[in-house]
């Protein structure tokens, strides 16, 4: 059931928590262990703003296993304001509405339902920005 | 009337309404065809939404308005009758998504449509006693009605989050609350059944009207207040007519309830219904305005609250999307899409 895997990823998935380098200020996502030669604590947890722009996108009509009930759906590369690029679904977005450079914001949604004896997996998606 | 020794109030609030709607006449097209409908349309959660995801967004809006960091929350409480898991709290996941874990109390509250206000009253006690500085009380639901049942026209989805803290930091100070509860079987769902059962006309006078009026009249009496002392009022809204009727019975005017009456457009958002109405009122209220709130939960009970808006509200409300922004993004779906998304098609 991969319970441990889903549990380990919860901070990154639920709240887009990456890392920031204490020395250089560089922000990265997803979080990773220190590189060879780096101090153990040089990367600190850092919650990204969730704001970004669509770098590119595609419509998925032939879904991978586990996503059979979802097509057609949008998958995008999103360039986050802090710099990192993430791959994620677009939600609350019509297929003909998606566009390169479209401003988007992160929302936490259901990614997958692993069935009556499995977990509901939650994580980040992006949507067109709701007006403030 | 109950009120804590240490004055408390709402320091941040947040609404969430899914973008999808189904028109009541579309439901009538499938099932009935004749007669009036209890609302014009209702909100429908998207296929990747549930009580947890909606709670998270409403709560993020409340935190953004309050501008406090999530690690300062002492409790994250979710009131709902539609938790995604039967066993596994929604509150823990919401708290984790907000960044409030691990030093936080998290729990789920249950009381039909007033589960959210149960959490609000408890939050008043927690902050009012000094045990906590900030507590998040959320009402959220993705309600289900049996296909073709009267309930299907109204059972909707939404979330509202109220961040309770010291009165000195509040956008609206809570003057006091009453809670009126009896064992009244107007609506229930047995374990392991999909759809609830309701008592048809029994849900009206002995249940909704008597219960809500009792809580409201007691609060007005204990405050020494008249309905005319309030700028706005909001009541639990299972349809359009019930809140209009109870407002008239209590002596509130259509103008007082207009900004908070969302049910004609989004249906009955259950635990979020009255609290979303309160959010919509806070979106337009001015310092000094008084707001009257009465929730209702089948089973049955009502919590009534009186609030007074402070000078802090106008600036803070701009920090997150207004309820009107969520109301405005209306995407209508037909009954077939609605049936697929709401799990009404038997797949195996």
mmCIF file with all atom_site columns, C-alpha atoms in Angstrom, chain B residues 85-281:
data_model
loop_
_atom_site.group_PDB
_atom_site.id
_atom_site.type_symbol
_atom_site.label_atom_id
_atom_site.label_alt_id
_atom_site.label_comp_id
_atom_site.label_asym_id
_atom_site.label_entity_id
_atom_site.label_seq_id
_atom_site.pdbx_PDB_ins_code
_atom_site.Cartn_x
_atom_site.Cartn_y
_atom_site.Cartn_z
_atom_site.occupancy
_atom_site.B_iso_or_equiv
_atom_site.pdbx_formal_charge
_atom_site.auth_seq_id
_atom_site.auth_comp_id
_atom_site.auth_asym_id
_atom_site.auth_atom_id
_atom_site.pdbx_PDB_model_num
ATOM 1   C CA . UNK B 1 85  ? -12.715 8.569  5.920  1.00 0.00 ? 85  UNK B CA 1
ATOM 2   C CA . UNK B 1 86  ? -14.993 6.832  8.431  1.00 0.00 ? 86  UNK B CA 1
ATOM 3   C CA . UNK B 1 87  ? -11.962 6.293  10.666 1.00 0.00 ? 87  UNK B CA 1
ATOM 4   C CA . UNK B 1 88  ? -9.017  8.682  10.201 1.00 0.00 ? 88  UNK B CA 1
ATOM 5   C CA . UNK B 1 89  ? -9.426  12.276 11.228 1.00 0.00 ? 89  UNK B CA 1
ATOM 6   C CA . UNK B 1 90  ? -9.822  15.069 8.705  1.00 0.00 ? 90  UNK B CA 1
ATOM 7   C CA . UNK B 1 91  ? -8.372  17.543 11.204 1.00 0.00 ? 91  UNK B CA 1
ATOM 8   C CA . UNK B 1 92  ? -4.911  15.969 11.188 1.00 0.00 ? 92  UNK B CA 1
ATOM 9   C CA . UNK B 1 93  ? -4.591  16.207 7.419  1.00 0.00 ? 93  UNK B CA 1
ATOM 10  C CA . UNK B 1 94  ? -5.904  19.769 7.368  1.00 0.00 ? 94  UNK B CA 1
ATOM 11  C CA . UNK B 1 95  ? -3.502  20.743 10.171 1.00 0.00 ? 95  UNK B CA 1
ATOM 12  C CA . UNK B 1 96  ? -0.598  19.133 8.295  1.00 0.00 ? 96  UNK B CA 1
ATOM 13  C CA . UNK B 1 97  ? -1.469  20.953 5.059  1.00 0.00 ? 97  UNK B CA 1
ATOM 14  C CA . UNK B 1 98  ? -1.616  24.274 6.917  1.00 0.00 ? 98  UNK B CA 1
ATOM 15  C CA . UNK B 1 99  ? 1.721   23.652 8.628  1.00 0.00 ? 99  UNK B CA 1
ATOM 16  C CA . UNK B 1 100 ? 0.188   23.631 12.113 1.00 0.00 ? 100 UNK B CA 1
ATOM 17  C CA . UNK B 1 101 ? 1.561   20.215 13.099 1.00 0.00 ? 101 UNK B CA 1
ATOM 18  C CA . UNK B 1 102 ? 2.795   18.653 15.307 1.00 0.00 ? 102 UNK B CA 1
ATOM 19  C CA . UNK B 1 103 ? 2.127   20.742 18.436 1.00 0.00 ? 103 UNK B CA 1
ATOM 20  C CA . UNK B 1 104 ? -1.583  21.222 17.914 1.00 0.00 ? 104 UNK B CA 1
ATOM 21  C CA . UNK B 1 105 ? -4.883  19.654 18.894 1.00 0.00 ? 105 UNK B CA 1
ATOM 22  C CA . UNK B 1 106 ? -6.815  18.336 15.919 1.00 0.00 ? 106 UNK B CA 1
ATOM 23  C CA . UNK B 1 107 ? -10.255 16.792 15.901 1.00 0.00 ? 107 UNK B CA 1
ATOM 24  C CA . UNK B 1 108 ? -13.418 16.253 13.910 1.00 0.00 ? 108 UNK B CA 1
ATOM 25  C CA . UNK B 1 109 ? -16.807 17.419 15.143 1.00 0.00 ? 109 UNK B CA 1
ATOM 26  C CA . UNK B 1 110 ? -20.138 15.953 14.217 1.00 0.00 ? 110 UNK B CA 1
ATOM 27  C CA . UNK B 1 111 ? -23.666 17.384 14.491 1.00 0.00 ? 111 UNK B CA 1
ATOM 28  C CA . UNK B 1 112 ? -25.328 17.309 11.059 1.00 0.00 ? 112 UNK B CA 1
ATOM 29  C CA . UNK B 1 113 ? -25.410 20.872 9.715  1.00 0.00 ? 113 UNK B CA 1
ATOM 30  C CA . UNK B 1 114 ? -24.089 22.541 12.863 1.00 0.00 ? 114 UNK B CA 1
ATOM 31  C CA . UNK B 1 115 ? -20.869 20.580 13.305 1.00 0.00 ? 115 UNK B CA 1
ATOM 32  C CA . UNK B 1 116 ? -18.931 23.704 12.354 1.00 0.00 ? 116 UNK B CA 1
ATOM 33  C CA . UNK B 1 117 ? -20.588 25.896 14.958 1.00 0.00 ? 117 UNK B CA 1
ATOM 34  C CA . UNK B 1 118 ? -19.989 23.216 17.602 1.00 0.00 ? 118 UNK B CA 1
ATOM 35  C CA . UNK B 1 119 ? -16.301 23.715 16.855 1.00 0.00 ? 119 UNK B CA 1
ATOM 36  C CA . UNK B 1 120 ? -16.761 27.501 17.014 1.00 0.00 ? 120 UNK B CA 1
ATOM 37  C CA . UNK B 1 121 ? -18.359 27.370 20.470 1.00 0.00 ? 121 UNK B CA 1
ATOM 38  C CA . UNK B 1 122 ? -15.618 25.052 21.725 1.00 0.00 ? 122 UNK B CA 1
ATOM 39  C CA . UNK B 1 123 ? -13.011 27.405 20.242 1.00 0.00 ? 123 UNK B CA 1
ATOM 40  C CA . UNK B 1 124 ? -14.565 30.269 22.225 1.00 0.00 ? 124 UNK B CA 1
ATOM 41  C CA . UNK B 1 125 ? -14.106 28.214 25.373 1.00 0.00 ? 125 UNK B CA 1
ATOM 42  C CA . UNK B 1 126 ? -10.537 27.237 24.563 1.00 0.00 ? 126 UNK B CA 1
ATOM 43  C CA . UNK B 1 127 ? -9.427  30.790 23.805 1.00 0.00 ? 127 UNK B CA 1
ATOM 44  C CA . UNK B 1 128 ? -11.690 32.336 26.431 1.00 0.00 ? 128 UNK B CA 1
ATOM 45  C CA . UNK B 1 129 ? -10.158 30.226 29.181 1.00 0.00 ? 129 UNK B CA 1
ATOM 46  C CA . UNK B 1 130 ? -6.654  31.239 28.201 1.00 0.00 ? 130 UNK B CA 1
ATOM 47  C CA . UNK B 1 131 ? -5.728  27.661 27.344 1.00 0.00 ? 131 UNK B CA 1
ATOM 48  C CA . UNK B 1 132 ? -5.175  28.692 23.733 1.00 0.00 ? 132 UNK B CA 1
ATOM 49  C CA . UNK B 1 133 ? -4.406  31.905 21.877 1.00 0.00 ? 133 UNK B CA 1
ATOM 50  C CA . UNK B 1 134 ? -5.699  30.844 18.446 1.00 0.00 ? 134 UNK B CA 1
ATOM 51  C CA . UNK B 1 135 ? -8.107  28.074 17.433 1.00 0.00 ? 135 UNK B CA 1
ATOM 52  C CA . UNK B 1 136 ? -9.349  27.319 13.941 1.00 0.00 ? 136 UNK B CA 1
ATOM 53  C CA . UNK B 1 137 ? -12.989 26.181 13.671 1.00 0.00 ? 137 UNK B CA 1
ATOM 54  C CA . UNK B 1 138 ? -14.061 24.894 10.254 1.00 0.00 ? 138 UNK B CA 1
ATOM 55  C CA . UNK B 1 139 ? -17.422 23.798 8.895  1.00 0.00 ? 139 UNK B CA 1
ATOM 56  C CA . UNK B 1 140 ? -17.224 21.859 5.619  1.00 0.00 ? 140 UNK B CA 1
ATOM 57  C CA . UNK B 1 141 ? -19.391 19.404 3.735  1.00 0.00 ? 141 UNK B CA 1
ATOM 58  C CA . UNK B 1 142 ? -19.947 17.624 0.445  1.00 0.00 ? 142 UNK B CA 1
ATOM 59  C CA . UNK B 1 143 ? -23.534 16.645 1.140  1.00 0.00 ? 143 UNK B CA 1
ATOM 60  C CA . UNK B 1 144 ? -25.317 13.767 -0.570 1.00 0.00 ? 144 UNK B CA 1
ATOM 61  C CA . UNK B 1 145 ? -29.005 13.327 -1.342 1.00 0.00 ? 145 UNK B CA 1
ATOM 62  C CA . UNK B 1 146 ? -30.693 10.230 -2.705 1.00 0.00 ? 146 UNK B CA 1
ATOM 63  C CA . UNK B 1 147 ? -31.262 10.642 -6.469 1.00 0.00 ? 147 UNK B CA 1
ATOM 64  C CA . UNK B 1 148 ? -34.733 12.059 -6.981 1.00 0.00 ? 148 UNK B CA 1
ATOM 65  C CA . UNK B 1 149 ? -35.225 12.882 -3.300 1.00 0.00 ? 149 UNK B CA 1
ATOM 66  C CA . UNK B 1 150 ? -36.202 16.431 -2.294 1.00 0.00 ? 150 UNK B CA 1
ATOM 67  C CA . UNK B 1 151 ? -32.782 16.659 -0.619 1.00 0.00 ? 151 UNK B CA 1
ATOM 68  C CA . UNK B 1 152 ? -30.977 16.212 -3.917 1.00 0.00 ? 152 UNK B CA 1
ATOM 69  C CA . UNK B 1 153 ? -32.045 19.690 -5.038 1.00 0.00 ? 153 UNK B CA 1
ATOM 70  C CA . UNK B 1 154 ? -30.185 21.315 -2.157 1.00 0.00 ? 154 UNK B CA 1
ATOM 71  C CA . UNK B 1 155 ? -27.419 19.011 -0.799 1.00 0.00 ? 155 UNK B CA 1
ATOM 72  C CA . UNK B 1 156 ? -24.359 21.070 -1.714 1.00 0.00 ? 156 UNK B CA 1
ATOM 73  C CA . UNK B 1 157 ? -20.700 21.651 -0.930 1.00 0.00 ? 157 UNK B CA 1
ATOM 74  C CA . UNK B 1 158 ? -18.635 24.383 0.679  1.00 0.00 ? 158 UNK B CA 1
ATOM 75  C CA . UNK B 1 159 ? -16.381 25.275 3.573  1.00 0.00 ? 159 UNK B CA 1
ATOM 76  C CA . UNK B 1 160 ? -15.987 28.150 5.994  1.00 0.00 ? 160 UNK B CA 1
ATOM 77  C CA . UNK B 1 161 ? -13.144 28.659 8.462  1.00 0.00 ? 161 UNK B CA 1
ATOM 78  C CA . UNK B 1 162 ? -13.257 30.958 11.472 1.00 0.00 ? 162 UNK B CA 1
ATOM 79  C CA . UNK B 1 163 ? -10.065 31.722 13.356 1.00 0.00 ? 163 UNK B CA 1
ATOM 80  C CA . UNK B 1 164 ? -10.915 32.476 16.972 1.00 0.00 ? 164 UNK B CA 1
ATOM 81  C CA . UNK B 1 165 ? -8.551  34.574 19.084 1.00 0.00 ? 165 UNK B CA 1
ATOM 82  C CA . UNK B 1 166 ? -8.485  37.310 21.728 1.00 0.00 ? 166 UNK B CA 1
ATOM 83  C CA . UNK B 1 167 ? -11.076 40.075 21.252 1.00 0.00 ? 167 UNK B CA 1
ATOM 84  C CA . UNK B 1 168 ? -8.326  42.711 21.091 1.00 0.00 ? 168 UNK B CA 1
ATOM 85  C CA . UNK B 1 169 ? -7.135  41.215 17.779 1.00 0.00 ? 169 UNK B CA 1
ATOM 86  C CA . UNK B 1 170 ? -10.590 40.512 16.339 1.00 0.00 ? 170 UNK B CA 1
ATOM 87  C CA . UNK B 1 171 ? -12.316 41.668 13.171 1.00 0.00 ? 171 UNK B CA 1
ATOM 88  C CA . UNK B 1 172 ? -15.557 40.800 14.982 1.00 0.00 ? 172 UNK B CA 1
ATOM 89  C CA . UNK B 1 173 ? -15.938 40.358 18.726 1.00 0.00 ? 173 UNK B CA 1
ATOM 90  C CA . UNK B 1 174 ? -18.294 37.573 19.819 1.00 0.00 ? 174 UNK B CA 1
ATOM 91  C CA . UNK B 1 175 ? -20.676 39.083 22.375 1.00 0.00 ? 175 UNK B CA 1
ATOM 92  C CA . UNK B 1 176 ? -22.139 35.749 23.482 1.00 0.00 ? 176 UNK B CA 1
ATOM 93  C CA . UNK B 1 177 ? -23.732 32.498 22.393 1.00 0.00 ? 177 UNK B CA 1
ATOM 94  C CA . UNK B 1 178 ? -26.627 30.226 23.245 1.00 0.00 ? 178 UNK B CA 1
ATOM 95  C CA . UNK B 1 179 ? -27.066 26.574 22.354 1.00 0.00 ? 179 UNK B CA 1
ATOM 96  C CA . UNK B 1 180 ? -30.487 24.884 22.289 1.00 0.00 ? 180 UNK B CA 1
ATOM 97  C CA . UNK B 1 181 ? -30.572 21.096 21.893 1.00 0.00 ? 181 UNK B CA 1
ATOM 98  C CA . UNK B 1 182 ? -33.277 18.416 22.049 1.00 0.00 ? 182 UNK B CA 1
ATOM 99  C CA . UNK B 1 183 ? -33.464 14.840 20.754 1.00 0.00 ? 183 UNK B CA 1
ATOM 100 C CA . UNK B 1 184 ? -35.525 15.487 17.630 1.00 0.00 ? 184 UNK B CA 1
ATOM 101 C CA . UNK B 1 185 ? -35.302 12.841 14.884 1.00 0.00 ? 185 UNK B CA 1
ATOM 102 C CA . UNK B 1 186 ? -35.891 15.016 11.812 1.00 0.00 ? 186 UNK B CA 1
ATOM 103 C CA . UNK B 1 187 ? -32.955 13.728 9.733  1.00 0.00 ? 187 UNK B CA 1
ATOM 104 C CA . UNK B 1 188 ? -30.479 10.908 10.166 1.00 0.00 ? 188 UNK B CA 1
ATOM 105 C CA . UNK B 1 189 ? -28.271 8.420  8.380  1.00 0.00 ? 189 UNK B CA 1
ATOM 106 C CA . UNK B 1 190 ? -27.551 4.962  9.745  1.00 0.00 ? 190 UNK B CA 1
ATOM 107 C CA . UNK B 1 191 ? -23.995 3.610  9.574  1.00 0.00 ? 191 UNK B CA 1
ATOM 108 C CA . UNK B 1 192 ? -23.062 2.007  6.261  1.00 0.00 ? 192 UNK B CA 1
ATOM 109 C CA . UNK B 1 193 ? -25.924 3.540  4.301  1.00 0.00 ? 193 UNK B CA 1
ATOM 110 C CA . UNK B 1 194 ? -25.212 6.021  1.542  1.00 0.00 ? 194 UNK B CA 1
ATOM 111 C CA . UNK B 1 195 ? -28.069 8.472  1.819  1.00 0.00 ? 195 UNK B CA 1
ATOM 112 C CA . UNK B 1 196 ? -29.774 10.106 4.784  1.00 0.00 ? 196 UNK B CA 1
ATOM 113 C CA . UNK B 1 197 ? -33.454 9.831  5.706  1.00 0.00 ? 197 UNK B CA 1
ATOM 114 C CA . UNK B 1 198 ? -35.491 12.922 6.514  1.00 0.00 ? 198 UNK B CA 1
ATOM 115 C CA . UNK B 1 199 ? -38.864 13.464 8.104  1.00 0.00 ? 199 UNK B CA 1
ATOM 116 C CA . UNK B 1 200 ? -40.385 15.503 5.265  1.00 0.00 ? 200 UNK B CA 1
ATOM 117 C CA . UNK B 1 201 ? -42.680 18.116 6.880  1.00 0.00 ? 201 UNK B CA 1
ATOM 118 C CA . UNK B 1 202 ? -41.464 17.110 10.337 1.00 0.00 ? 202 UNK B CA 1
ATOM 119 C CA . UNK B 1 203 ? -38.165 18.808 9.483  1.00 0.00 ? 203 UNK B CA 1
ATOM 120 C CA . UNK B 1 204 ? -39.975 22.172 9.549  1.00 0.00 ? 204 UNK B CA 1
ATOM 121 C CA . UNK B 1 205 ? -41.857 23.503 12.556 1.00 0.00 ? 205 UNK B CA 1
ATOM 122 C CA . UNK B 1 206 ? -40.892 21.037 15.331 1.00 0.00 ? 206 UNK B CA 1
ATOM 123 C CA . UNK B 1 207 ? -37.294 20.782 14.146 1.00 0.00 ? 207 UNK B CA 1
ATOM 124 C CA . UNK B 1 208 ? -35.728 23.725 12.244 1.00 0.00 ? 208 UNK B CA 1
ATOM 125 C CA . UNK B 1 209 ? -38.112 26.511 13.215 1.00 0.00 ? 209 UNK B CA 1
ATOM 126 C CA . UNK B 1 210 ? -38.694 25.701 16.881 1.00 0.00 ? 210 UNK B CA 1
ATOM 127 C CA . UNK B 1 211 ? -35.044 24.874 17.562 1.00 0.00 ? 211 UNK B CA 1
ATOM 128 C CA . UNK B 1 212 ? -33.519 27.853 15.777 1.00 0.00 ? 212 UNK B CA 1
ATOM 129 C CA . UNK B 1 213 ? -36.104 30.290 17.162 1.00 0.00 ? 213 UNK B CA 1
ATOM 130 C CA . UNK B 1 214 ? -35.454 29.037 20.700 1.00 0.00 ? 214 UNK B CA 1
ATOM 131 C CA . UNK B 1 215 ? -31.703 29.623 20.502 1.00 0.00 ? 215 UNK B CA 1
ATOM 132 C CA . UNK B 1 216 ? -32.160 32.996 18.804 1.00 0.00 ? 216 UNK B CA 1
ATOM 133 C CA . UNK B 1 217 ? -34.865 34.371 21.119 1.00 0.00 ? 217 UNK B CA 1
ATOM 134 C CA . UNK B 1 218 ? -32.885 33.378 24.201 1.00 0.00 ? 218 UNK B CA 1
ATOM 135 C CA . UNK B 1 219 ? -29.775 35.137 22.926 1.00 0.00 ? 219 UNK B CA 1
ATOM 136 C CA . UNK B 1 220 ? -31.739 38.301 22.073 1.00 0.00 ? 220 UNK B CA 1
ATOM 137 C CA . UNK B 1 221 ? -33.351 38.227 25.525 1.00 0.00 ? 221 UNK B CA 1
ATOM 138 C CA . UNK B 1 222 ? -30.074 37.703 27.388 1.00 0.00 ? 222 UNK B CA 1
ATOM 139 C CA . UNK B 1 223 ? -28.368 40.479 25.429 1.00 0.00 ? 223 UNK B CA 1
ATOM 140 C CA . UNK B 1 224 ? -31.321 42.810 26.005 1.00 0.00 ? 224 UNK B CA 1
ATOM 141 C CA . UNK B 1 225 ? -31.282 43.320 22.242 1.00 0.00 ? 225 UNK B CA 1
ATOM 142 C CA . UNK B 1 226 ? -33.861 43.694 19.494 1.00 0.00 ? 226 UNK B CA 1
ATOM 143 C CA . UNK B 1 227 ? -33.538 42.376 15.930 1.00 0.00 ? 227 UNK B CA 1
ATOM 144 C CA . UNK B 1 228 ? -33.367 46.026 14.828 1.00 0.00 ? 228 UNK B CA 1
ATOM 145 C CA . UNK B 1 229 ? -30.134 46.440 16.820 1.00 0.00 ? 229 UNK B CA 1
ATOM 146 C CA . UNK B 1 230 ? -28.358 44.275 14.257 1.00 0.00 ? 230 UNK B CA 1
ATOM 147 C CA . UNK B 1 231 ? -27.210 45.396 10.830 1.00 0.00 ? 231 UNK B CA 1
ATOM 148 C CA . UNK B 1 232 ? -27.119 41.847 9.487  1.00 0.00 ? 232 UNK B CA 1
ATOM 149 C CA . UNK B 1 233 ? -28.434 38.400 10.343 1.00 0.00 ? 233 UNK B CA 1
ATOM 150 C CA . UNK B 1 234 ? -27.717 34.954 8.953  1.00 0.00 ? 234 UNK B CA 1
ATOM 151 C CA . UNK B 1 235 ? -29.492 31.682 9.609  1.00 0.00 ? 235 UNK B CA 1
ATOM 152 C CA . UNK B 1 236 ? -28.901 28.092 8.613  1.00 0.00 ? 236 UNK B CA 1
ATOM 153 C CA . UNK B 1 237 ? -30.167 27.842 5.055  1.00 0.00 ? 237 UNK B CA 1
ATOM 154 C CA . UNK B 1 238 ? -31.316 24.366 3.985  1.00 0.00 ? 238 UNK B CA 1
ATOM 155 C CA . UNK B 1 239 ? -33.266 26.026 1.156  1.00 0.00 ? 239 UNK B CA 1
ATOM 156 C CA . UNK B 1 240 ? -34.351 29.566 0.293  1.00 0.00 ? 240 UNK B CA 1
ATOM 157 C CA . UNK B 1 241 ? -37.618 29.713 2.198  1.00 0.00 ? 241 UNK B CA 1
ATOM 158 C CA . UNK B 1 242 ? -36.688 28.412 5.678  1.00 0.00 ? 242 UNK B CA 1
ATOM 159 C CA . UNK B 1 243 ? -34.209 31.192 6.562  1.00 0.00 ? 243 UNK B CA 1
ATOM 160 C CA . UNK B 1 244 ? -36.532 33.830 5.094  1.00 0.00 ? 244 UNK B CA 1
ATOM 161 C CA . UNK B 1 245 ? -39.402 32.508 7.197  1.00 0.00 ? 245 UNK B CA 1
ATOM 162 C CA . UNK B 1 246 ? -37.497 32.215 10.465 1.00 0.00 ? 246 UNK B CA 1
ATOM 163 C CA . UNK B 1 247 ? -36.083 35.706 9.957  1.00 0.00 ? 247 UNK B CA 1
ATOM 164 C CA . UNK B 1 248 ? -39.609 37.078 9.608  1.00 0.00 ? 248 UNK B CA 1
ATOM 165 C CA . UNK B 1 249 ? -40.815 35.134 12.656 1.00 0.00 ? 249 UNK B CA 1
ATOM 166 C CA . UNK B 1 250 ? -37.982 36.569 14.747 1.00 0.00 ? 250 UNK B CA 1
ATOM 167 C CA . UNK B 1 251 ? -38.475 40.111 13.457 1.00 0.00 ? 251 UNK B CA 1
ATOM 168 C CA . UNK B 1 252 ? -35.502 40.460 11.100 1.00 0.00 ? 252 UNK B CA 1
ATOM 169 C CA . UNK B 1 253 ? -36.038 42.163 7.746  1.00 0.00 ? 253 UNK B CA 1
ATOM 170 C CA . UNK B 1 254 ? -35.241 40.817 4.249  1.00 0.00 ? 254 UNK B CA 1
ATOM 171 C CA . UNK B 1 255 ? -32.573 43.552 3.979  1.00 0.00 ? 255 UNK B CA 1
ATOM 172 C CA . UNK B 1 256 ? -30.781 42.278 7.101  1.00 0.00 ? 256 UNK B CA 1
ATOM 173 C CA . UNK B 1 257 ? -30.487 38.729 5.776  1.00 0.00 ? 257 UNK B CA 1
ATOM 174 C CA . UNK B 1 258 ? -29.840 39.508 2.094  1.00 0.00 ? 258 UNK B CA 1
ATOM 175 C CA . UNK B 1 259 ? -25.991 39.578 2.058  1.00 0.00 ? 259 UNK B CA 1
ATOM 176 C CA . UNK B 1 260 ? -25.717 36.265 3.940  1.00 0.00 ? 260 UNK B CA 1
ATOM 177 C CA . UNK B 1 261 ? -28.449 34.380 2.082  1.00 0.00 ? 261 UNK B CA 1
ATOM 178 C CA . UNK B 1 262 ? -26.416 32.248 -0.319 1.00 0.00 ? 262 UNK B CA 1
ATOM 179 C CA . UNK B 1 263 ? -28.705 29.178 -0.567 1.00 0.00 ? 263 UNK B CA 1
ATOM 180 C CA . UNK B 1 264 ? -30.592 30.330 -3.692 1.00 0.00 ? 264 UNK B CA 1
ATOM 181 C CA . UNK B 1 265 ? -27.314 30.121 -5.640 1.00 0.00 ? 265 UNK B CA 1
ATOM 182 C CA . UNK B 1 266 ? -25.320 27.384 -3.879 1.00 0.00 ? 266 UNK B CA 1
ATOM 183 C CA . UNK B 1 267 ? -27.943 25.289 -2.073 1.00 0.00 ? 267 UNK B CA 1
ATOM 184 C CA . UNK B 1 268 ? -27.386 23.918 1.426  1.00 0.00 ? 268 UNK B CA 1
ATOM 185 C CA . UNK B 1 269 ? -23.685 23.691 2.251  1.00 0.00 ? 269 UNK B CA 1
ATOM 186 C CA . UNK B 1 270 ? -24.579 21.874 5.502  1.00 0.00 ? 270 UNK B CA 1
ATOM 187 C CA . UNK B 1 271 ? -21.921 22.565 8.175  1.00 0.00 ? 271 UNK B CA 1
ATOM 188 C CA . UNK B 1 272 ? -20.671 25.486 6.094  1.00 0.00 ? 272 UNK B CA 1
ATOM 189 C CA . UNK B 1 273 ? -24.070 26.994 5.276  1.00 0.00 ? 273 UNK B CA 1
ATOM 190 C CA . UNK B 1 274 ? -24.608 29.620 7.983  1.00 0.00 ? 274 UNK B CA 1
ATOM 191 C CA . UNK B 1 275 ? -20.854 30.160 8.408  1.00 0.00 ? 275 UNK B CA 1
ATOM 192 C CA . UNK B 1 276 ? -20.413 30.896 4.689  1.00 0.00 ? 276 UNK B CA 1
ATOM 193 C CA . UNK B 1 277 ? -23.268 33.380 5.050  1.00 0.00 ? 277 UNK B CA 1
ATOM 194 C CA . UNK B 1 278 ? -21.340 34.966 7.914  1.00 0.00 ? 278 UNK B CA 1
ATOM 195 C CA . UNK B 1 279 ? -18.217 35.172 5.719  1.00 0.00 ? 279 UNK B CA 1
ATOM 196 C CA . UNK B 1 280 ? -20.262 36.922 3.004  1.00 0.00 ? 280 UNK B CA 1
ATOM 197 C CA . UNK B 1 281 ? -21.526 39.413 5.596  1.00 0.00 ? 281 UNK B CA 1
#
